[in-house]
XYZ file of C-alpha atoms in Angstrom:
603
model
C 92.561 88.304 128.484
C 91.619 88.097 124.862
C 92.642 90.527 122.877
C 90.422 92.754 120.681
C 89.267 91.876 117.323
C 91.113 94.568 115.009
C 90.661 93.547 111.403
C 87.526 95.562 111.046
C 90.691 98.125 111.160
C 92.896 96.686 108.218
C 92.087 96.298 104.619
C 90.737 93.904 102.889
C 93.782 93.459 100.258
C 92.595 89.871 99.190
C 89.575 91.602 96.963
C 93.034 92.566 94.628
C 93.677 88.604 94.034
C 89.877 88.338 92.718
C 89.664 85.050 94.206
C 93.321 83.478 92.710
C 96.040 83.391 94.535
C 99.392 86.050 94.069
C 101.309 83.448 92.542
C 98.682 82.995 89.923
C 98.122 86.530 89.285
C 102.133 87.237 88.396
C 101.940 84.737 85.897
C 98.354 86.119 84.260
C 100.962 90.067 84.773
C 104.048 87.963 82.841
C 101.536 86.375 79.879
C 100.017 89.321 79.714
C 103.565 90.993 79.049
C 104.706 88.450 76.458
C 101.125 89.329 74.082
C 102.152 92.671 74.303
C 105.533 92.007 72.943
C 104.689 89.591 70.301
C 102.052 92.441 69.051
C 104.387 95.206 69.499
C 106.458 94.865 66.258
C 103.315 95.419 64.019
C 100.969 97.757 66.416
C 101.120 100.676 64.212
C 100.829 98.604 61.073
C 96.937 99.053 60.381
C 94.012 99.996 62.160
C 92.936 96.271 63.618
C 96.216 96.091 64.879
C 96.189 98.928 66.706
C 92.913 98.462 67.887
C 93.986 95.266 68.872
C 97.233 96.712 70.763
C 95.725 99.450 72.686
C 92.387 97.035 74.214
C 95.810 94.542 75.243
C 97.222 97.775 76.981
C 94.096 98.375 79.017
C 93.971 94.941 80.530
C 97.380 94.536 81.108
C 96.871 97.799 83.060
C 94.324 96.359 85.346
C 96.073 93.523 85.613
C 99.047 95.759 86.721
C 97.330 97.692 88.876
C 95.865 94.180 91.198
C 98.967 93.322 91.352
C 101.177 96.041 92.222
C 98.977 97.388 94.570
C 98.633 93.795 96.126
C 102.419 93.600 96.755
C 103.001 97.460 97.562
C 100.424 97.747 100.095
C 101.540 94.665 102.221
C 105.070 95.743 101.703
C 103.880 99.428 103.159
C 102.382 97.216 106.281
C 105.909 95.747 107.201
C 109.063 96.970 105.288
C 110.658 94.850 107.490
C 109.108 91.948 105.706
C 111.987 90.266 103.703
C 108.589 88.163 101.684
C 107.373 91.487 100.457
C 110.636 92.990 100.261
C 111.629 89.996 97.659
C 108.127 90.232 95.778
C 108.200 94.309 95.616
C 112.144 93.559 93.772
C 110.752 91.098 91.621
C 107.898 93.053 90.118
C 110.445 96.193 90.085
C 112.637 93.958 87.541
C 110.225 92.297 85.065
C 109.002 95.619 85.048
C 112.320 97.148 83.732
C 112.968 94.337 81.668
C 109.524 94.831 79.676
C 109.975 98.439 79.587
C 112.436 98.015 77.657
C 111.642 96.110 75.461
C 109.276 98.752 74.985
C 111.616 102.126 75.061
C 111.111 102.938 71.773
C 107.243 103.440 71.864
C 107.655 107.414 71.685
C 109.888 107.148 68.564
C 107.592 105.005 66.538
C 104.129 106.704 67.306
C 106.512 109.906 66.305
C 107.674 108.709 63.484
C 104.219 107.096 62.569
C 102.464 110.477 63.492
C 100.112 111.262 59.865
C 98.658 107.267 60.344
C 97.995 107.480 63.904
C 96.436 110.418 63.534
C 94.203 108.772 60.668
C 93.782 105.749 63.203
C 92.721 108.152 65.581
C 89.930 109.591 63.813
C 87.789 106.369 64.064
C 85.186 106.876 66.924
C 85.770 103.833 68.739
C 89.270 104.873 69.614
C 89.016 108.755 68.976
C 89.202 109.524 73.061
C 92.586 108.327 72.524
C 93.842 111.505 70.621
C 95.060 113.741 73.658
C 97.530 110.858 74.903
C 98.870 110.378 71.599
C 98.850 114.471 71.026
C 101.350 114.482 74.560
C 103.153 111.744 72.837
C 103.698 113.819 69.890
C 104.690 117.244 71.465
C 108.146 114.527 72.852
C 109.272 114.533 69.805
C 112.081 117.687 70.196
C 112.874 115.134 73.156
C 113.205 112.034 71.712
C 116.538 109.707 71.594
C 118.332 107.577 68.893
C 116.916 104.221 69.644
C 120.153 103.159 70.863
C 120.685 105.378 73.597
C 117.041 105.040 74.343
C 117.614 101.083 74.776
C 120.410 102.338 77.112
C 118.766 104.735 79.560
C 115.823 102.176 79.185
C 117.859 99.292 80.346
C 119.401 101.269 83.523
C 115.942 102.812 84.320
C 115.641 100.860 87.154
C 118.488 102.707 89.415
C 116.920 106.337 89.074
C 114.103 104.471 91.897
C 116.760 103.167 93.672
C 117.680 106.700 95.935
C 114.475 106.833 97.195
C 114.309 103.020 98.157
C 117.691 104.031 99.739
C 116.079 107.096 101.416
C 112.886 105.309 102.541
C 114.927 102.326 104.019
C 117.671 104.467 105.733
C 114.511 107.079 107.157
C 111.811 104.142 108.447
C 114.470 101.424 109.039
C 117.789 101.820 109.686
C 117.763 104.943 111.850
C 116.635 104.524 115.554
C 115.773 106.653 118.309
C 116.817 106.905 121.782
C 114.344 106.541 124.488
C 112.241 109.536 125.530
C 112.796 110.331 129.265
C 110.686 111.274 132.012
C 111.000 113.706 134.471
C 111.641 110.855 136.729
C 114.310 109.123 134.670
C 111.762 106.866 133.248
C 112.264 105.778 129.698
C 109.854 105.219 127.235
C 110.769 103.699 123.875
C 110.373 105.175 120.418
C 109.678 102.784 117.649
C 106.913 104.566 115.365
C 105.776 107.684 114.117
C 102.764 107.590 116.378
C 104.853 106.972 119.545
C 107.161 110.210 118.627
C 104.112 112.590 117.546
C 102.426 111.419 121.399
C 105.641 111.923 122.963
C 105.947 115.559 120.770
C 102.684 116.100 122.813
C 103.276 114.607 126.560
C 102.641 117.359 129.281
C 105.527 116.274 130.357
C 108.342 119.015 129.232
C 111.231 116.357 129.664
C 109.226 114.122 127.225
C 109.175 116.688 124.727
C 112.425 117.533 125.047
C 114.068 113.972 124.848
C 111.944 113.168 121.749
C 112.780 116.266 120.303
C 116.239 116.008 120.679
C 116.326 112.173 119.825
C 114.469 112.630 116.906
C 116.529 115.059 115.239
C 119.282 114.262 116.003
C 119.074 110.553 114.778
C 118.519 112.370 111.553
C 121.032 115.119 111.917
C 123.773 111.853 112.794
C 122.891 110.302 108.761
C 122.650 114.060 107.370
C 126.252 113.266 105.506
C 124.809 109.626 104.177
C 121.265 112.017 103.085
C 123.744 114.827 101.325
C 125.362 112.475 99.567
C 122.599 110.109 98.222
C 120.369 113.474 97.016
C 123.455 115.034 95.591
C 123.862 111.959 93.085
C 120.109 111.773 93.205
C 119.888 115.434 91.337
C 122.979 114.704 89.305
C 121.457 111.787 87.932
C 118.177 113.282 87.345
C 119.664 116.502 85.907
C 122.238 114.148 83.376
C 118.840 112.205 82.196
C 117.214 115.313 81.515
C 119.753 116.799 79.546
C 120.413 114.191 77.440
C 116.696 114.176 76.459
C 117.314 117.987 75.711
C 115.804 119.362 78.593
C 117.633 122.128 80.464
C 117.554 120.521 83.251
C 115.343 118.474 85.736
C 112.830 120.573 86.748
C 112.383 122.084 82.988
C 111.619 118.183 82.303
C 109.443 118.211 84.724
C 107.603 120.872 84.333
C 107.479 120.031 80.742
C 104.942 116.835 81.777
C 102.815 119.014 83.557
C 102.351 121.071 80.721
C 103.808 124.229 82.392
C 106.931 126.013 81.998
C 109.363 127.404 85.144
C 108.145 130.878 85.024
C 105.175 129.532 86.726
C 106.527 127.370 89.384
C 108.978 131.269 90.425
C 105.443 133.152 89.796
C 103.970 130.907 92.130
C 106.953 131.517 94.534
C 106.481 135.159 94.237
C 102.918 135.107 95.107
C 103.813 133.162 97.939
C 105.492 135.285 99.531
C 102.452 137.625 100.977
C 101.604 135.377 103.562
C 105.136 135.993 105.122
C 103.318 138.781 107.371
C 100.202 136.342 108.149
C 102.193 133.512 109.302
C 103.886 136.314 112.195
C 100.848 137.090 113.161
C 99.342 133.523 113.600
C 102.921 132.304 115.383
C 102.325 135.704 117.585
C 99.057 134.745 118.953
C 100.047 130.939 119.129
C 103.022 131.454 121.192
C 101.221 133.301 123.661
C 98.496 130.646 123.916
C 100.918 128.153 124.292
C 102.788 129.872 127.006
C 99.619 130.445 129.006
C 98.770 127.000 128.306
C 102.172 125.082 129.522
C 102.769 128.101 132.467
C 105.954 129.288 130.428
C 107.713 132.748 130.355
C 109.260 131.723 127.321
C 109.039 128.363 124.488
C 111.235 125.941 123.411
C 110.847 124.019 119.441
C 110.007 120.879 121.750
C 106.809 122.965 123.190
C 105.562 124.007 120.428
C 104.449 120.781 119.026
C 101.861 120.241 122.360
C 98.166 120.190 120.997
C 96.864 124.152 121.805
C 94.019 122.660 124.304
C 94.172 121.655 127.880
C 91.864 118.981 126.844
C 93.081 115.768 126.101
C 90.614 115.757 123.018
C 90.450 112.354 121.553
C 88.422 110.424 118.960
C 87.615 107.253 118.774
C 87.597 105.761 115.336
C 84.042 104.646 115.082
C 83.447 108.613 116.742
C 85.836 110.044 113.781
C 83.680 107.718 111.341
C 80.376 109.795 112.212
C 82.272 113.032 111.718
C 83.569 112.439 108.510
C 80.129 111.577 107.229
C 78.874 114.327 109.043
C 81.458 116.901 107.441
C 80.975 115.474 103.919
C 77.109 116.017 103.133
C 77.390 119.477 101.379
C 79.187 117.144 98.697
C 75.869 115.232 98.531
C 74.297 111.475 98.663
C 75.988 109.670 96.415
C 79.689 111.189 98.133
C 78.610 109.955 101.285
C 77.463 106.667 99.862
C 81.101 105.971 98.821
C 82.523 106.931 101.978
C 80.219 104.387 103.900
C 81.321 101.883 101.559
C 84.919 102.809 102.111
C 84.449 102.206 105.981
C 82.630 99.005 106.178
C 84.051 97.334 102.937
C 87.481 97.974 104.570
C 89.186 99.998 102.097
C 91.714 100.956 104.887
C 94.419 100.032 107.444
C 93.872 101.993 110.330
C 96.271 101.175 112.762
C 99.773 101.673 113.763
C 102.491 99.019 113.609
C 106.048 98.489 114.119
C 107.670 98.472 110.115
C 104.129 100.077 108.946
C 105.077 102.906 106.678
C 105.201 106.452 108.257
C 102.361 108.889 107.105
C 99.201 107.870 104.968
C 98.563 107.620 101.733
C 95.775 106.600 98.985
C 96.759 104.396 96.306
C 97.386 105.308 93.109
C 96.965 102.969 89.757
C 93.287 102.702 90.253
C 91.750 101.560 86.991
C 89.856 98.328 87.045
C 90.010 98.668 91.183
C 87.234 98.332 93.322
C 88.278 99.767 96.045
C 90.749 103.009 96.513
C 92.872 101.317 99.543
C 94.004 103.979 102.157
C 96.784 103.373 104.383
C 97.196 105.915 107.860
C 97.929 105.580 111.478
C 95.698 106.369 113.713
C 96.229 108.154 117.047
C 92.964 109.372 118.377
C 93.731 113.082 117.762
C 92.030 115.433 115.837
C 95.056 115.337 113.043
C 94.045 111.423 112.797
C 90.648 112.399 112.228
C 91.674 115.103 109.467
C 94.376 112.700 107.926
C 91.449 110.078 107.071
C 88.963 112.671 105.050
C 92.322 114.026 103.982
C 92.877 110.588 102.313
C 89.248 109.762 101.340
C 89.353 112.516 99.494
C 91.695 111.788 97.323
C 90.102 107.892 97.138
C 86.711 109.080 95.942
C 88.441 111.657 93.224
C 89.589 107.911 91.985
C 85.941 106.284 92.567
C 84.765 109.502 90.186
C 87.604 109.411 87.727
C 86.812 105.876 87.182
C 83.420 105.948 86.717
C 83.668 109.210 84.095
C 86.664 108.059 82.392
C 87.792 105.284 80.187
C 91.244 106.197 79.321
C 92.207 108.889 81.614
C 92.023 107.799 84.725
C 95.328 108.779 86.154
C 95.590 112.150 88.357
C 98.600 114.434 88.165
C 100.159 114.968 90.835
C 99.895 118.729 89.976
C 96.432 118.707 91.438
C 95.794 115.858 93.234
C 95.956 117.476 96.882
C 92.681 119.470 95.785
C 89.736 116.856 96.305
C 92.327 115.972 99.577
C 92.187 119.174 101.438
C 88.334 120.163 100.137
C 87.797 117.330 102.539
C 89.896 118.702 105.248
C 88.924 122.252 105.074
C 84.941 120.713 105.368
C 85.718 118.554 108.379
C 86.958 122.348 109.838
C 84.230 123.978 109.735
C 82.066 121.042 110.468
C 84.017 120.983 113.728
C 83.328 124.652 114.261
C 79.513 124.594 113.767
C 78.263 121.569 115.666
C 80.690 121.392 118.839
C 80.705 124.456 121.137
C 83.744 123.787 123.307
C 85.814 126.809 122.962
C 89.433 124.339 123.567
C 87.987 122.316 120.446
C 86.990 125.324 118.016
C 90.372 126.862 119.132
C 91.937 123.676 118.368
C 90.202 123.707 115.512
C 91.200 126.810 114.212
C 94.445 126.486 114.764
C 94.394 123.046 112.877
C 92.915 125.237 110.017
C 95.909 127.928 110.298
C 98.534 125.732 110.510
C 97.879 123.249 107.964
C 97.604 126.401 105.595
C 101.050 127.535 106.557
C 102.170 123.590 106.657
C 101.056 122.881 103.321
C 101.685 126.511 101.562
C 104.434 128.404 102.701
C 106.222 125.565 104.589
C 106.485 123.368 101.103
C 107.371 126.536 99.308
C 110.328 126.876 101.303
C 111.346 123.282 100.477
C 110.496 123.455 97.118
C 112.611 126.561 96.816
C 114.958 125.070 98.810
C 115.358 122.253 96.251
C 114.872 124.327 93.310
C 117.921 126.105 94.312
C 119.883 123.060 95.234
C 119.322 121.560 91.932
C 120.920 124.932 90.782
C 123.986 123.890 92.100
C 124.264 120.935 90.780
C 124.151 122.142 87.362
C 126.532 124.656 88.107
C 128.890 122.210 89.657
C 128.416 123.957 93.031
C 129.615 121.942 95.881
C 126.102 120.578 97.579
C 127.372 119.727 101.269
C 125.007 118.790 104.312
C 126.324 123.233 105.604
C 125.359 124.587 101.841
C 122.073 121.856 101.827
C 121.033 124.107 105.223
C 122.372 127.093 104.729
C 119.872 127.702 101.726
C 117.086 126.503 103.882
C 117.953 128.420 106.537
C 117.412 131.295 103.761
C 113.948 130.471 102.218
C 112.850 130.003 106.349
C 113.487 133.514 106.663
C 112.178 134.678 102.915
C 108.784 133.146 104.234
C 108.205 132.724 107.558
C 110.996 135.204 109.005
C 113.417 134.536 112.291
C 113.104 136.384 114.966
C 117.025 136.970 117.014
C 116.648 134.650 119.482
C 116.250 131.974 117.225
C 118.984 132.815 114.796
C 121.227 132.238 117.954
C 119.574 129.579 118.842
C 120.267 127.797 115.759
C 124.151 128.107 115.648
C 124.338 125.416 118.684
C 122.881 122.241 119.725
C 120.598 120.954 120.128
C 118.559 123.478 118.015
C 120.669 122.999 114.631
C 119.702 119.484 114.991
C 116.355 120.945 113.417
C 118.120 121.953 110.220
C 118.645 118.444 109.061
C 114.916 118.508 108.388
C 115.668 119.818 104.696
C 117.529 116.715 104.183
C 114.484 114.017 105.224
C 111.934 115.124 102.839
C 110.489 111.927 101.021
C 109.353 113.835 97.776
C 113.196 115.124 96.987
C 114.530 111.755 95.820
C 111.535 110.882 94.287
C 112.337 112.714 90.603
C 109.213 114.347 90.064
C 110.278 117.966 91.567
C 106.482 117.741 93.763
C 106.483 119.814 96.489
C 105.505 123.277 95.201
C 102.564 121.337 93.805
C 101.188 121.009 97.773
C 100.898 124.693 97.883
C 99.157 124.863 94.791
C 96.638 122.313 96.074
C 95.490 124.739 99.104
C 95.530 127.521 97.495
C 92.871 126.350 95.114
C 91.122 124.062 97.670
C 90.872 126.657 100.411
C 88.467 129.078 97.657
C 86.768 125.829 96.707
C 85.591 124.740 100.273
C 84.988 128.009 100.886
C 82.619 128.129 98.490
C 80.926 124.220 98.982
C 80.866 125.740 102.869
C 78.401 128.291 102.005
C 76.463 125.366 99.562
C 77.606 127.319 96.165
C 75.584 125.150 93.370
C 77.580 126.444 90.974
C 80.934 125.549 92.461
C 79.216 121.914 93.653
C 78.649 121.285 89.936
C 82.427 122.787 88.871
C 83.960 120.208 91.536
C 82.562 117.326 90.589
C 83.470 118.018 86.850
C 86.967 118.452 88.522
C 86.635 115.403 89.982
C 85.438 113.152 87.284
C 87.961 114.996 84.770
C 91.245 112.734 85.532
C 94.179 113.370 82.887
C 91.546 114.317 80.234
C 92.968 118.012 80.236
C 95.841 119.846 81.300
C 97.094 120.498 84.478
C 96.382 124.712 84.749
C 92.693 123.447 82.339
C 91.795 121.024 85.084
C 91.824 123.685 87.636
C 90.007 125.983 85.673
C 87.362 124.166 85.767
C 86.922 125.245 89.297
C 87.028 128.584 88.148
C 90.457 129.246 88.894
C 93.143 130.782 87.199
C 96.546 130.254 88.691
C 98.171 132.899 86.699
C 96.059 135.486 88.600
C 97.839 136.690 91.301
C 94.414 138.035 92.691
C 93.262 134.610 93.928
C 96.397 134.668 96.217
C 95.230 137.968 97.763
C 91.537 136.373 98.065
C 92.990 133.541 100.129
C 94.978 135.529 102.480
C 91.670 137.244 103.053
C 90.508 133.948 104.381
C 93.327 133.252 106.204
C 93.386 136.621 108.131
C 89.351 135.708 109.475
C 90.359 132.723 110.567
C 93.264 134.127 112.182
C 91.201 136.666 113.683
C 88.891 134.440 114.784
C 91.756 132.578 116.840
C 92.532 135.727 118.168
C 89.256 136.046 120.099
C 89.275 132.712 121.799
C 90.335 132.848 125.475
């Protein structure tokens, strides 16, 4: 039999090449390198030249951003792919190389502040002042132009731990088979085929995968220690020599905070401590009814809470998106029909396919905001795809408001992603009436918020403290790596007895190794904390756009459209939302509680 016709299901990378072919394109990047650098001695010289030198930058963004995302995206479809693998290396060097050549930038605007500033005031170029003001405020942080040159030169290796991480996590470590009840083995090759096995009614199942799963991590946990120990030492030796206290004072520096707020938001955080019982409470019990149990194991409580086997198909999850969506209005939904028929997105599952989803970033000049997932038919699949269109149409706005500022920090960026989420929720809950989908539902709602909030607070504390020790020339070991996790687990969620007993034998400590297989830690940009900011503020947003707000409908697509034009804590305020308060905190947990309560009342 012939087999289905599936591209309508990948993405139509080719629209990046703009009709040329890659080859072509790399050469227009490399040209487009070699202007810069011939302009680059004299940019600051005079007004046409900097004129001249910041229109050059622009297209040798776009130009950047076709091709990167041409060659990153079809290396994301098969890092097995040794083609991809060699063109992804290739771009990663020329793009040292020219950074370099380019390290002293900061020094010379710096240096060249009072003319740029008179450069600045002509209108043509005048939205330019902000990016040059951010340049400015590095100066305390600036380095002799030979050491500069230096750090410059070896940039390339502070990307290499998390190309080590990524390789070792999606390709090097394999899983045992899962195993029946009956001795019958089923293999585990992707993501998808663990997260279906997570959730066969079969208890064996669950168990094997569990246990496989972990443990193929827990075996590489000394290989993980030791690449994010030299990960953080690196990052933390960088940052000092730049003046910074350490890493995350340099990185909190870029997003224009300090580290009293990241611990503020860390206090805060901890109030939902006594929600999160509650919700476990009533999901346990569920559960139990559910599977016929007396008591659960971690391997049971990963089965979807429905005796339905509730799937979606991904035409049906099309129709529910655009259903969800319309309190954001026409020309919203427009976009997301274009994203779905113009095939801005791979759909599908594949052996070497990158775990997870993801929208891309490096969007200026694009025409379509490429989304990468892989779909399994469940409800999650069907939240992970507005999750991601989300944050592709904050792009499609950004780049039709903004001419310069058209990046998003990561600071915020989960916002416009889990608006979308929390609207597909309640969608859900007004216009199906199946009391296993609204519980579902609900407990998709719940969880997530505990997923995203106090489950990334723990590793972001987690890390926070770990980079501690490496400044204080603490020993970081795979037992010291858990042992503080196993701390912030019980700061925010709590452990009951049985499971602290649990967890001092196998195949339960397997589980601890988790803290050592989070992506974002060897990534350098101290992120995770930033999820729980991201629901926090998108929870009162959708709340609001729920209950068809005007006011807040206006504020969010401000928000959307404002890119990198303000600061991190300004963009949010434009929401209406003040981080520092510590009263918003208390509003969501207000939230949270109805929805628990809601769950409560579902038999």
């Amino acid at each position: 039999m012939k087999s289905p016709d599936t591209s309508k299901y990948s993405w139509d990378l080719e629209n990046l090449l703009e009709g040329a072919t890659l080859q072509k394109l790399y050469q227009k990047w490399l040209d487009k390198q070699k202007q810069i650098i011939n302009l680059y001695p004299a940019f600051d010289k005079n007004l046409s030249n900097f004129k001249k030198w910041l229109k050059e930058e622009e297209t040798y963004e776009i130009i950047s951003n076709r091709l990167c995302n041409y060659v990153n995206n079809n290396y994301e479809e098969n890092q097995k792919d040794s083609k991809w693998i060699a063109w992804s290396q290739k771009i990663s060097n020329d793009s040292n190389k020219f950074n370099v050549l380019l390290s002293d930038f900061s020094r010379r605007v710096v240096n060249n502040k009072k003319q740029i500033n008179e450069y600045l005031k002509a209108n043509s170029i005048s939205e330019h002042q902000r990016r040059f003001n951010l340049i400015f405020q590095t100066e305390p942080h600036i380095l002799p132009e030979n050491e500069q040159k230096i750090l410059s030169t070896i940039g390339i290796i502070n990307s290499g731990f998390a190309t080590i991480f990524s390789t070792l996590k999606d390709t090097e470590i394999k899983f045992k088979d899962a195993v029946t009840s009956k001795n019958k083995k089923i293999p585990l090759e992707t993501i998808t085929d663990i997260m279906k096995c997570l959730n066969h009614k079969d208890r064996s199942v669950r168990k094997s995968t569990w246990i496989n799963f972990n443990k193929a991590h827990h075996n590489y946990e000394n290989t993980f220690t030791q690449t994010l120990y030299y990960n953080y030492l690196m990052l933390n030796t960088v940052s000092k020599i730049h003046k910074f206290k350490d890493y995350v004072d340099a990185t909190a520096f870029q997003d224009e905070i300090d580290k009293k707020f990241i611990n503020n938001l860390y206090k805060n955080t901890e109030i939902y401590k006594t929600s999160f019982q509650k919700y476990r409470k009533i999901f346990n019990e569920y559960l139990k009814k559910q599977l016929n149990l007396t008591s659960l194991e971690p391997w049971d409580k990963t089965v979807q809470l429905s005796k339905k086997d509730i799937k979606f198909t991904i035409e049906q999850t099309k129709q529910i998106i655009l259903g969800a969506l319309q309190p954001l209005g026409d020309e919203y939904i427009n976009v997301v029909k274009e994203a779905f028929n113009k095939r801005w997105i791979s759909w599908l599952s594949k052996p070497g396919k990158q775990q997870g989803a993801y929208s891309i970033d490096g969007t200026k000049g694009l025409l379509k905001y490429y989304i990468s997932m892989n779909f399994d038919n469940t409800i999650r699949s069907v939240s992970t795809i507005a999750h991601e269109l989300g944050h592709s149409l904050n792009s499609y706005f950004i780049n039709k408001k903004q001419k310069i500022y058209t990046s998003v920090s990561i600071f915020y960026a989960e916002i416009s992603s889990i608006v979308n989420e929390m609207l597909l929720s309640y969608y859900l809950l007004d216009h199906y009436s199946d009391a296993e989908l609204k519980k579902l539902v609900l407990d998709e709602m719940i969880n997530n918020f505990f997923a995203t909030v106090t489950r990334q607070i723990i590793f972001s504390n987690t890390e926070y403290i770990l980079n501690e020790f490496v400044n204080n020339s603490q020993p970081l070991t795979k037992d010291s790596v858990k042992d503080v996790y196993h701390q912030m687990i019980n700061k925010y969620q709590g452990i009951d007895n049985e499971m602290e007993q649990k967890w001092k034998k196998e195949p339960y400590l397997y589980s601890l190794s988790t803290i050592l297989r989070i992506p974002h830690f060897y990534a350098g940009n101290f992120y995770v904390y930033k999820y729980a900011v991201g629901q926090i503020v998108a929870i009162l947003v959708a709340d609001k756009l729920y209950h068809r707000d005007a006011d807040m409908l206006n504020r969010y697509f401000n928000f959307l459209s404002s890119g990198s034009s303000r600061s991190p804590i300004d963009t949010i305020k434009l929401l209406g939302v003040d981080l520092n308060d510590s009263s918003i905190y208390q509003e969501v947990k207000k939230i949270i509680d109805q929805w628990i309560l809601k769950f409560s009342s579902l038999k």
